[in-house]
XYZ file of C-alpha atoms in Angstrom:
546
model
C 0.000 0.000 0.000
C 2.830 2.316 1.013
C 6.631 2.686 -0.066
C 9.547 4.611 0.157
C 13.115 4.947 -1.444
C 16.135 7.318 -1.807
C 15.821 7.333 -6.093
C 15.097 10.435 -7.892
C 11.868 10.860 -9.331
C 9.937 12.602 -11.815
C 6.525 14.245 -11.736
C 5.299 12.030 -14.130
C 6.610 8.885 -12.318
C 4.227 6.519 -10.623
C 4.841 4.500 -7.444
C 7.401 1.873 -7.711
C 6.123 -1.669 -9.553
C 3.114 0.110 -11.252
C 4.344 1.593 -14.686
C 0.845 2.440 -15.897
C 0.771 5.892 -17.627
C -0.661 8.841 -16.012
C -4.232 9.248 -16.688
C -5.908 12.315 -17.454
C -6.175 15.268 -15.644
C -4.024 13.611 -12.784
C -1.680 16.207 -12.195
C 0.627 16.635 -9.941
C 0.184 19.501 -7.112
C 2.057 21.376 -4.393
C 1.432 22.450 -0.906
C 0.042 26.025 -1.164
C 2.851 28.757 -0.648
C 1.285 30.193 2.883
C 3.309 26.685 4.391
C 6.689 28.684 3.775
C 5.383 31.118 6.708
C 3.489 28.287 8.586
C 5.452 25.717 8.721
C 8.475 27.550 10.341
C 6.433 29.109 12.804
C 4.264 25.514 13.938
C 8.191 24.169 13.766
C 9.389 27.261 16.330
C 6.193 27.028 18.212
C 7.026 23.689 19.267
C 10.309 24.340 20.404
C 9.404 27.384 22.111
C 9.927 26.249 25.984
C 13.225 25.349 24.781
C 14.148 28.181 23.013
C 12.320 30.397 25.992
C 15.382 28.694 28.330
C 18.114 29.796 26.074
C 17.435 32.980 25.787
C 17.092 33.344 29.540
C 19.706 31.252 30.141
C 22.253 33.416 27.975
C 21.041 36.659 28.988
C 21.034 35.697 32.788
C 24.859 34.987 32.089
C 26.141 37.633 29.800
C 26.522 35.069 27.196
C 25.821 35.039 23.641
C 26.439 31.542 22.715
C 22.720 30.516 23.800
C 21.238 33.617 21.838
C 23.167 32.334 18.896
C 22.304 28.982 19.090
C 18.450 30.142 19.111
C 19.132 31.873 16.032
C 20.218 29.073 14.594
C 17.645 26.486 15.301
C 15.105 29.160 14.143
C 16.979 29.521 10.560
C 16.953 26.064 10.330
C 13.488 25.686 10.879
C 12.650 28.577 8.511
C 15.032 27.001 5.708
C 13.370 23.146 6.533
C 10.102 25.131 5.922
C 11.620 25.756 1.890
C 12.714 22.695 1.558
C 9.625 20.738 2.777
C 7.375 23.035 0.374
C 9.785 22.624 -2.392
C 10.637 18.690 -2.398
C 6.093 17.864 -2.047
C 3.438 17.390 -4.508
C 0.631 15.137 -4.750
C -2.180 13.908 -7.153
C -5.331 12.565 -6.984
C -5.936 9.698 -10.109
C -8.693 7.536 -10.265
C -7.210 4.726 -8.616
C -4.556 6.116 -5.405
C -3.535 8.934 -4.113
C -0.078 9.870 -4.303
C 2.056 11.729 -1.881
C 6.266 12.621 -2.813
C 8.341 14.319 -0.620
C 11.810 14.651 1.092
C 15.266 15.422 -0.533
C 17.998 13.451 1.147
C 15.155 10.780 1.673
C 12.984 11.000 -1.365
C 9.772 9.121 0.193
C 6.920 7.791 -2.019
C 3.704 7.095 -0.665
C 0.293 5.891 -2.728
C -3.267 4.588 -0.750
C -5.214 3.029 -2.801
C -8.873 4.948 -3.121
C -10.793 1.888 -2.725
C -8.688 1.084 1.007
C -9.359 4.993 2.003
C -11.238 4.434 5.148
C -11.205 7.813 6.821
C -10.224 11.389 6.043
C -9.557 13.647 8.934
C -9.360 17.233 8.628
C -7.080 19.065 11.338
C -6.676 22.732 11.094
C -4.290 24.001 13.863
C -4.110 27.687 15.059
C -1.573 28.744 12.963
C -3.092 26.541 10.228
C -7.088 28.255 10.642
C -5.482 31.878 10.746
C -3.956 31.287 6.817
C -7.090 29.665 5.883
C -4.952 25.948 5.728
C -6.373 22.085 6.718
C -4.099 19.378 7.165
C -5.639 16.160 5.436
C -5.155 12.646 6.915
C -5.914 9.758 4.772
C -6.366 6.509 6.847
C -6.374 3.143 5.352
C -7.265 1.008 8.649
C -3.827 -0.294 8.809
C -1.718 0.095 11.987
C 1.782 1.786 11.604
C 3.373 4.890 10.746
C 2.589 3.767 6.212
C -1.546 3.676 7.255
C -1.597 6.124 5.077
C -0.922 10.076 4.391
C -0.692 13.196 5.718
C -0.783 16.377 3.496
C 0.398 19.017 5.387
C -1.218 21.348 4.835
C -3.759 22.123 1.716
C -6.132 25.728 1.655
C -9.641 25.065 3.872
C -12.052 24.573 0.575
C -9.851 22.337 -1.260
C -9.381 19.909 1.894
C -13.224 20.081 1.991
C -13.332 19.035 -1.720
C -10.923 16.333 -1.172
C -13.039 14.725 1.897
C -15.665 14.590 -0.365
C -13.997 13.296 -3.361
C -12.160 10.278 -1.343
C -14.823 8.908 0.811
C -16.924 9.283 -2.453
C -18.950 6.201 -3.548
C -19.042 4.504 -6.370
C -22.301 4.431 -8.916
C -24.643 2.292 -7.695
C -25.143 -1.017 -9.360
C -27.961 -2.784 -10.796
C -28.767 -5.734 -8.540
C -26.136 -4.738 -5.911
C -25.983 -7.280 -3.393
C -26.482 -6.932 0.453
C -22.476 -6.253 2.230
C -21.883 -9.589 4.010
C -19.515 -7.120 6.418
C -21.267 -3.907 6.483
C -25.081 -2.432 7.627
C -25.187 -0.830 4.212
C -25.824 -2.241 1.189
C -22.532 -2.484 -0.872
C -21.987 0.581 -3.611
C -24.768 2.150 -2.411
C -25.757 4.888 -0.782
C -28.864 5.966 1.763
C -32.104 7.279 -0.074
C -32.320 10.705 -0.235
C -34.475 13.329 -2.043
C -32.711 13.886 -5.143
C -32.044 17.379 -5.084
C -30.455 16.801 -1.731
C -26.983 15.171 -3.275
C -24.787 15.607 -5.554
C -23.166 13.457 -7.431
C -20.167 11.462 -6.080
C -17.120 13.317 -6.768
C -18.778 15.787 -8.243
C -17.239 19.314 -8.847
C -19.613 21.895 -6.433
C -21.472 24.289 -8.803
C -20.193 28.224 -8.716
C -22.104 29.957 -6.304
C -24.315 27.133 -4.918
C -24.530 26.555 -1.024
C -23.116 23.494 -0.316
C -25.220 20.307 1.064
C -25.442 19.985 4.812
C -26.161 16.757 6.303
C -28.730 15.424 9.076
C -27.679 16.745 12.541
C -27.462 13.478 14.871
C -25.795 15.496 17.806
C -24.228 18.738 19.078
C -22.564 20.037 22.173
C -25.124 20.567 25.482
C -23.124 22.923 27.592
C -24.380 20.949 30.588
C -22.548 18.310 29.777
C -19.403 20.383 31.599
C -20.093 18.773 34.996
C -18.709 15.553 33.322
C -15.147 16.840 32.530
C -13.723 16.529 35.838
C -14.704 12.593 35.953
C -13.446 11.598 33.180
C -9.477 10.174 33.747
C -8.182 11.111 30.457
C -8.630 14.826 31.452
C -7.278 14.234 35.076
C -4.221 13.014 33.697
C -3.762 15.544 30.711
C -3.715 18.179 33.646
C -0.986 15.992 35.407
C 1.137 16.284 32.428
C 0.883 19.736 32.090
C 1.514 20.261 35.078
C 5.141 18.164 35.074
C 6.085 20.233 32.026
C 5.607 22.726 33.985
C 7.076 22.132 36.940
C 10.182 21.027 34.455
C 10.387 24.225 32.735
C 10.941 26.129 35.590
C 13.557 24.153 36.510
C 14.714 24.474 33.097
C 15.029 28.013 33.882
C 15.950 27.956 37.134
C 13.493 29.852 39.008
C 12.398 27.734 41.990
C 8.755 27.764 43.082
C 9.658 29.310 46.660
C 11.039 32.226 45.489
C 7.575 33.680 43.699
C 5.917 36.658 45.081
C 3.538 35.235 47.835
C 4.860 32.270 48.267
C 7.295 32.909 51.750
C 3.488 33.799 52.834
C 1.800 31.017 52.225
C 5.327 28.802 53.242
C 4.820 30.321 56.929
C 0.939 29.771 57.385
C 1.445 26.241 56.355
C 4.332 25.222 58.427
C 2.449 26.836 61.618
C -0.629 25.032 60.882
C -1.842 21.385 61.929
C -0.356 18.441 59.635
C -3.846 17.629 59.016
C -5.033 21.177 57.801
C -1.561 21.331 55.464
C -2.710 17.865 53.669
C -6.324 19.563 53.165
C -5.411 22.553 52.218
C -2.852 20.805 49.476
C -5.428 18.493 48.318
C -8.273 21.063 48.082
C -5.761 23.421 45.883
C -5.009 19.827 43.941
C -8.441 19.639 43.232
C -9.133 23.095 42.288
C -6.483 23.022 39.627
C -7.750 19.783 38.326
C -11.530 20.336 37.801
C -10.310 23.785 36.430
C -7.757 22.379 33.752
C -10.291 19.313 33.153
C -12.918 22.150 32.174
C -10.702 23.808 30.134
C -9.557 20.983 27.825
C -13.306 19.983 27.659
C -13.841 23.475 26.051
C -11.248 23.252 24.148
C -11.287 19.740 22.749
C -15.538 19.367 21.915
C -15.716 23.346 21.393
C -18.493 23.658 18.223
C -19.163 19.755 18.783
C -21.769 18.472 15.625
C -22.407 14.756 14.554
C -23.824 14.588 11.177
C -24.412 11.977 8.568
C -23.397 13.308 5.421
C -25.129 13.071 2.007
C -22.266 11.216 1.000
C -23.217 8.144 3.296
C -20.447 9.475 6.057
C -20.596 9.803 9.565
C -18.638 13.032 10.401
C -17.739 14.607 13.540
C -16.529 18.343 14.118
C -15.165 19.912 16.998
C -12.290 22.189 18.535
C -11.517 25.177 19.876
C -8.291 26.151 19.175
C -7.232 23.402 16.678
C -10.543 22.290 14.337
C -10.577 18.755 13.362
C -13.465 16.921 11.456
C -13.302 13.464 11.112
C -15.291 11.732 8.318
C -15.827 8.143 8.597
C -17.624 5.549 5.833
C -21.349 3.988 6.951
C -20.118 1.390 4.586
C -17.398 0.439 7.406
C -19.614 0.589 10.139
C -20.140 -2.575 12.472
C -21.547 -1.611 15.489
C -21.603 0.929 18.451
C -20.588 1.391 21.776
C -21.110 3.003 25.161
C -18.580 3.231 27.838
C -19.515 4.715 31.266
C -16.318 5.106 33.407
C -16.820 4.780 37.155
C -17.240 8.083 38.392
C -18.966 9.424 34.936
C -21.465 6.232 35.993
C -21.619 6.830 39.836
C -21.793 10.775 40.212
C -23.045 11.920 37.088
C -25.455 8.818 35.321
C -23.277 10.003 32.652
C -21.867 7.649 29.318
C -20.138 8.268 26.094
C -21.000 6.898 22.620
C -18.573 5.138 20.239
C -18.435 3.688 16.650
C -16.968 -0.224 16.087
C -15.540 1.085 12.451
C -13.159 -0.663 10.227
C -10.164 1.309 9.812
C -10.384 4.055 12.441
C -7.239 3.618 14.322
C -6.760 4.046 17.630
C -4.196 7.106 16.801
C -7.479 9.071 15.222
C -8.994 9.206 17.898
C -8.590 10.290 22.304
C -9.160 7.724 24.783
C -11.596 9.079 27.974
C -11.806 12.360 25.651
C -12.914 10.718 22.899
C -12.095 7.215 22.515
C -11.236 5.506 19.539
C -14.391 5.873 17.184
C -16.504 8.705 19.682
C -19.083 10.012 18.627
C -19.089 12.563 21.336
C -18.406 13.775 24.370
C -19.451 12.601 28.130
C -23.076 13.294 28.182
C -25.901 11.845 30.262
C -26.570 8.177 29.917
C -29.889 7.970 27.893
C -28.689 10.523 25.484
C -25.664 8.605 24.709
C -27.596 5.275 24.202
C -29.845 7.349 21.666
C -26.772 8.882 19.682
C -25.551 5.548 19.395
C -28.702 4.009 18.058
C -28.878 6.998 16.119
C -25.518 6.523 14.302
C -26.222 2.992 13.668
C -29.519 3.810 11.954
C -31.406 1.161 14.473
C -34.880 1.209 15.487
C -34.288 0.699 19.000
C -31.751 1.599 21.626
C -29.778 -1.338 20.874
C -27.307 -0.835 23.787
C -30.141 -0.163 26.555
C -32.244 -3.295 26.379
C -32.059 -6.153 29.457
C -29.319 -8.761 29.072
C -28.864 -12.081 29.910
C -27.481 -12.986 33.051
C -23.975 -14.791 33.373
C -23.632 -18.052 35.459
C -22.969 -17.339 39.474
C -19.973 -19.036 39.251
C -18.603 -15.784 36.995
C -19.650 -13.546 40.255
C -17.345 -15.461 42.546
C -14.418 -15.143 39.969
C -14.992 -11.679 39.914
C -15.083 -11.434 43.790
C -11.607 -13.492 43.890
C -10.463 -12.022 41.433
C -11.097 -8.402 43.060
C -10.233 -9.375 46.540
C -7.366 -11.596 46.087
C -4.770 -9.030 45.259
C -6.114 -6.772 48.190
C -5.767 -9.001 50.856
C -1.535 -8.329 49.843
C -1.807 -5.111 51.578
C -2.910 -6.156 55.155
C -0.783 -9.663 54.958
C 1.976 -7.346 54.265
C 1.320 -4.576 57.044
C 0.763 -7.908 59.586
C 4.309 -9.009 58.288
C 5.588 -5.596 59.609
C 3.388 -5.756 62.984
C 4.642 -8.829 63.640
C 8.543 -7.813 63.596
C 7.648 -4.880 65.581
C 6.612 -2.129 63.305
C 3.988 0.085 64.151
C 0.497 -1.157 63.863
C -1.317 2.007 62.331
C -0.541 0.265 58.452
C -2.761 -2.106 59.518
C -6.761 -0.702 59.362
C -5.407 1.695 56.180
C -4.377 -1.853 54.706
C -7.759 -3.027 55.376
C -9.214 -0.234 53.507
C -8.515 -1.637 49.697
C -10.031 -5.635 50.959
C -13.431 -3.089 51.704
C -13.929 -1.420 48.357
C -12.256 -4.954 46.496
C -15.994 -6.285 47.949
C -18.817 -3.943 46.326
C -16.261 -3.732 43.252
C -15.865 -7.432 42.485
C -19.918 -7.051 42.665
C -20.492 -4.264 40.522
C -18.336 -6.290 37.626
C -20.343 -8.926 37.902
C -23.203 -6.980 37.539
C -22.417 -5.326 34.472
C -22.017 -8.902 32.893
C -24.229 -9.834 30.134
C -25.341 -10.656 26.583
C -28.099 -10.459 24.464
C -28.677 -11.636 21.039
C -31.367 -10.229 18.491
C -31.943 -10.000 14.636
C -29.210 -7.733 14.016
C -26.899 -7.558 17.184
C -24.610 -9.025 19.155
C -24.278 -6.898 22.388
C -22.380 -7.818 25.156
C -21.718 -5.870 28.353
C -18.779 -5.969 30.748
C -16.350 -3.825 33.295
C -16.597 -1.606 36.247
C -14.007 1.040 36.412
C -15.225 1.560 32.548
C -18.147 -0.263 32.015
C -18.634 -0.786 28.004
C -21.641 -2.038 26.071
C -20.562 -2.981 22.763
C -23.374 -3.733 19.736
C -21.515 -5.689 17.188
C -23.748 -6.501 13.847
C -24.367 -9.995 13.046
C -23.229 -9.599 9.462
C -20.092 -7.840 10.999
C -18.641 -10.950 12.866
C -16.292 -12.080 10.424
C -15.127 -15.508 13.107
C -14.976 -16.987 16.832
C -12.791 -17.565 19.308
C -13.475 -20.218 22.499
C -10.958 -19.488 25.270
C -11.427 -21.411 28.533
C -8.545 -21.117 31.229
C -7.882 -23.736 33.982
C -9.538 -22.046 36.884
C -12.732 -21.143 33.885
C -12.744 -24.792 33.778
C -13.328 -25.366 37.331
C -15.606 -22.628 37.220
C -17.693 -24.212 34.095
C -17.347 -20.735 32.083
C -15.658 -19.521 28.812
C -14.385 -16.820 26.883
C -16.639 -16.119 23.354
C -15.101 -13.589 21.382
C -16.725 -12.477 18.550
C -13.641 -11.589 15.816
C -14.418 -8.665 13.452
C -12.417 -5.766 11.752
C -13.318 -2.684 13.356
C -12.445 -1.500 17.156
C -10.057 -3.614 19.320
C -11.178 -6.321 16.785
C -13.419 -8.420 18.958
C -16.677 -8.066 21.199
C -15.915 -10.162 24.263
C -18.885 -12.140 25.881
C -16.810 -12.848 29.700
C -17.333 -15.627 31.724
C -20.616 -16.861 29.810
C -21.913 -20.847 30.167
C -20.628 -22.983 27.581
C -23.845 -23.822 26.487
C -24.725 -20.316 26.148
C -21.285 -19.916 24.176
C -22.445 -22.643 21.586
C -25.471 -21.006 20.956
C -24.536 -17.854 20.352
C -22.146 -19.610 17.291
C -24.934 -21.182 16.356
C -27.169 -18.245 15.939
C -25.250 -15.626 14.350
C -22.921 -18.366 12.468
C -24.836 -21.965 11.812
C -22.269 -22.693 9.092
C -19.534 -22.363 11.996
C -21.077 -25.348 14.418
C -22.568 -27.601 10.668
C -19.296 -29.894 10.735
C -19.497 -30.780 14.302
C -23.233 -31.356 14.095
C -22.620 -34.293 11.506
């Protein structure tokens, strides 16, 4: 799908192995000329903190070395800026796009149009203020060669190329029903027929362009979710280590800022216990604070809308604007995960797409998995956006499941409780050779919550089979619901460990190509196992029946 060498080529060259001439009109193209002022400055704006810490760092010193090696690294960037703009072009031919650049390391790369599985549009700060978009073509292949980036194209014509790649073909006379898919293969939803244009059509001068059906946008209440969620808790954590290392970098220590002797005092005359709360309070603060502000910034303008086109696109962003388009064609199911405390305090969920070819890399775990459809927002609403996207007649993720064997809930109670009891055997270790015995009831503390959690796991397991979905349930720190389609299982796996087989449980995965690339029923009866196989897949079970 992908290749690279160090050869010289020509424009009219095509990848490596495929001398087919050029076709028509398949000319080659470079990156528009407002990259030689943005991509120096996204280059410098990276290495600002560093460049920040020379500067000081020389002019603290009465040195000039520093101030000259800043100048340096920001020629360089400015003169990798020509190059890069110089060395790329692209083209867009009926069968791949094609993507050269690099001059010491003349790369090739060419995705075949009928593997293009998602195009993601990413415009950056600096990017939105020149009126650029960089375009990401995935192909649903892991690795660095999944596809393309071009970096960056003007705003319209990255619009015009998400609608020319995920176009679909004609439709065909007696198409056929996708054995993989919930669409009908090469063809597209009905729609009025004034409503689309043609696939890969040219827009006409001075017509507005189609907007699709709204499925979702951002409810500001859904806020009082950010600080739950542990993706944003740990973003802050980061941020806050970079930091904390950049002042180091610079060597200005912490104590030394106005206020701070103040607050120093009052703490060190104060209880122990009042210095822990007051610490943890300010912890807090900071965290829901930063945790709101990456909310904003990451589901700012938030919209879910099925295109004319037959894609699922999602738009959001702040400060950088990405829209990620995604084919119905390669949709398999839906999700809905509810982490603990999103579950517990706030009744809250997010909803997800099981899509061939949407890497985990295009998407945010916690703040947007791989595949979501939206933010944290309260649990019906999620289970209706998810039924929504996969064009079901029911809330396919919301109906009663069927119970798993009671012999699952005590491996999830040993399973939970097990690795606590370490802690207390451990602190009665140290009582015993004379250490102090306070470890001891704060030891106990982790066999207490091990109880109601080993419960709640169990609780949340289940299946449930109908016409068109397979949905199984499972997890308690994130519980997920996953509805996988029955034409989207594409094979089975049986795993059944010793202690299962004590237990009289297995393992049933249910193998397909989009997500994590199975649906896991945990735990289930083997009977129950069997008959799932036999429901969704009779041909699977036929040879063992005879």
């Amino acid at each position: 799908m992908t290749g690279s060498d160090t050869g010289r080529t020509s424009p009219g060259n095509t990848a490596p192995g495929n001398p087919a001439p050029d076709p028509p009109g398949a000319d080659w193209r470079r990156l528009p000329a407002l990259m030689l002022a943005v991509a120096p400055a996204t280059a410098l704006l990276k290495l600002a903190p560093a460049l920040i810490v020379l500067v000081l760092f020389g002019a603290g010193r009465g040195s000039g070395v520093q101030l000259w090696i800043a100048a340096g690294i920001a020629v360089f960037a400015v003169g990798a800026g020509v190059i890069r703009w110089r060395t790329t072009r692209y083209r867009i031919t009926p069968e791949r796009v094609e993507l050269h650049s690099g001059l010491l390391n003349r790369q090739r790369r060419a995705v075949p149009r009928d593997r293009i599985r998602t195009v993601d549009l990413t415009a950056p700060l600096l990017h939105r203020l020149a009126g650029l978009s960089v375009v990401r073509v995935g192909s649903g292949q892991s690795g660095k060669e999944s596809g393309l980036d071009l970096d960056a194209v003007t705003t319209p014509e990255a619009e015009r190329l998400r609608r020319e790649l995920l176009a679909r073909p004609a439709p065909a006379t007696g198409s056929v029903p996708d054995p993989t898919g919930n669409v009908p293969r090469d063809t597209a939803p009905a729609a009025p027929a004034a409503a689309a244009p043609e696939p890969g059509a040219e827009p006409v001068p001075g017509a507005e362009p189609v907007s699709g059906v709204e499925l979702d946008r951002l409810d500001w209440s859904s806020l009082r979710y950010a600080p739950l969620t542990v993706s944003s808790l740990a973003a802050i954590g980061a941020v806050a280590g970079a930091g904390w290392n950049l002042l180091r970098e610079a060597d200005v220590d912490p104590r030394t800022l106005p206020g701070a002797d103040v607050v120093a005092g009052e703490l060190s005359t104060a209880p122990i216990w009042a210095s822990v709360l007051v610490g943890a309070a300010a912890l807090l603060v900071l965290m829901v604070a930063g945790s709101v502000v990456l909310f904003v910034e990451r589901w700012w303008a938030f919209a879910l809308t099925r295109e004319p086109d037959g894609t699922l696109r999602v738009r959001r962003g702040l400060l950088t604007r990405r829209s990620l388009s995604v084919s119905e064609r390669r949709l398999r199911g839906v999700t809905v995960t509810e982490p603990l405390l999103v579950r517990t305090l706030g009744l809250g969920a997010q909803a997800g797409a099981l899509t061939v070819g949407l890497a985990r890399a295009e998407g945010e775990q916690g703040g947007g998995s791989s595949g979501a459809l939206g933010p944290p927002v309260a649990r019906d609403h999620a289970h209706a956006v998810a039924a929504a996207a996969a064009r079901a007649t029911h809330r396919v993720t919301d109906g009663p499941l069927r119970a798993h064997p009671r012999s699952a809930r005590t491996r999830r109670l040993t399973r939970a409780v097990l690795p606590a009891l370490l802690l207390p055997a451990a602190a009665g270790v140290l009582l015993a050779a004379g250490g102090p015995a306070w470890p001891l009831p704060l030891a106990a503390v982790p066999v207490l919550v091990a109880v109601p959690l080993g419960l709640d796991r169990y609780r949340a397991l289940g299946h449930h089979l109908d016409d068109d979905y397979l949905v199984a349930r499972q997890g308690s720190l994130v519980r997920t619901t996953a509805a996988l389609r029955r034409d989207g299982v594409i094979g089975w796996r049986i795993r059944q460990s010793r202690f299962q087989r004590r237990a009289g449980v297995v393992t049933l995965e249910a193998t397909t190509a989009a997500g994590g690339g199975s649906v896991v029923v945990l735990d289930v009866a083997p009977a129950d196992a069997v008959a799932l196989v036999a429901a969704v897949t009779p041909e699977a079970v036929t040879p063992f029946r005879s």
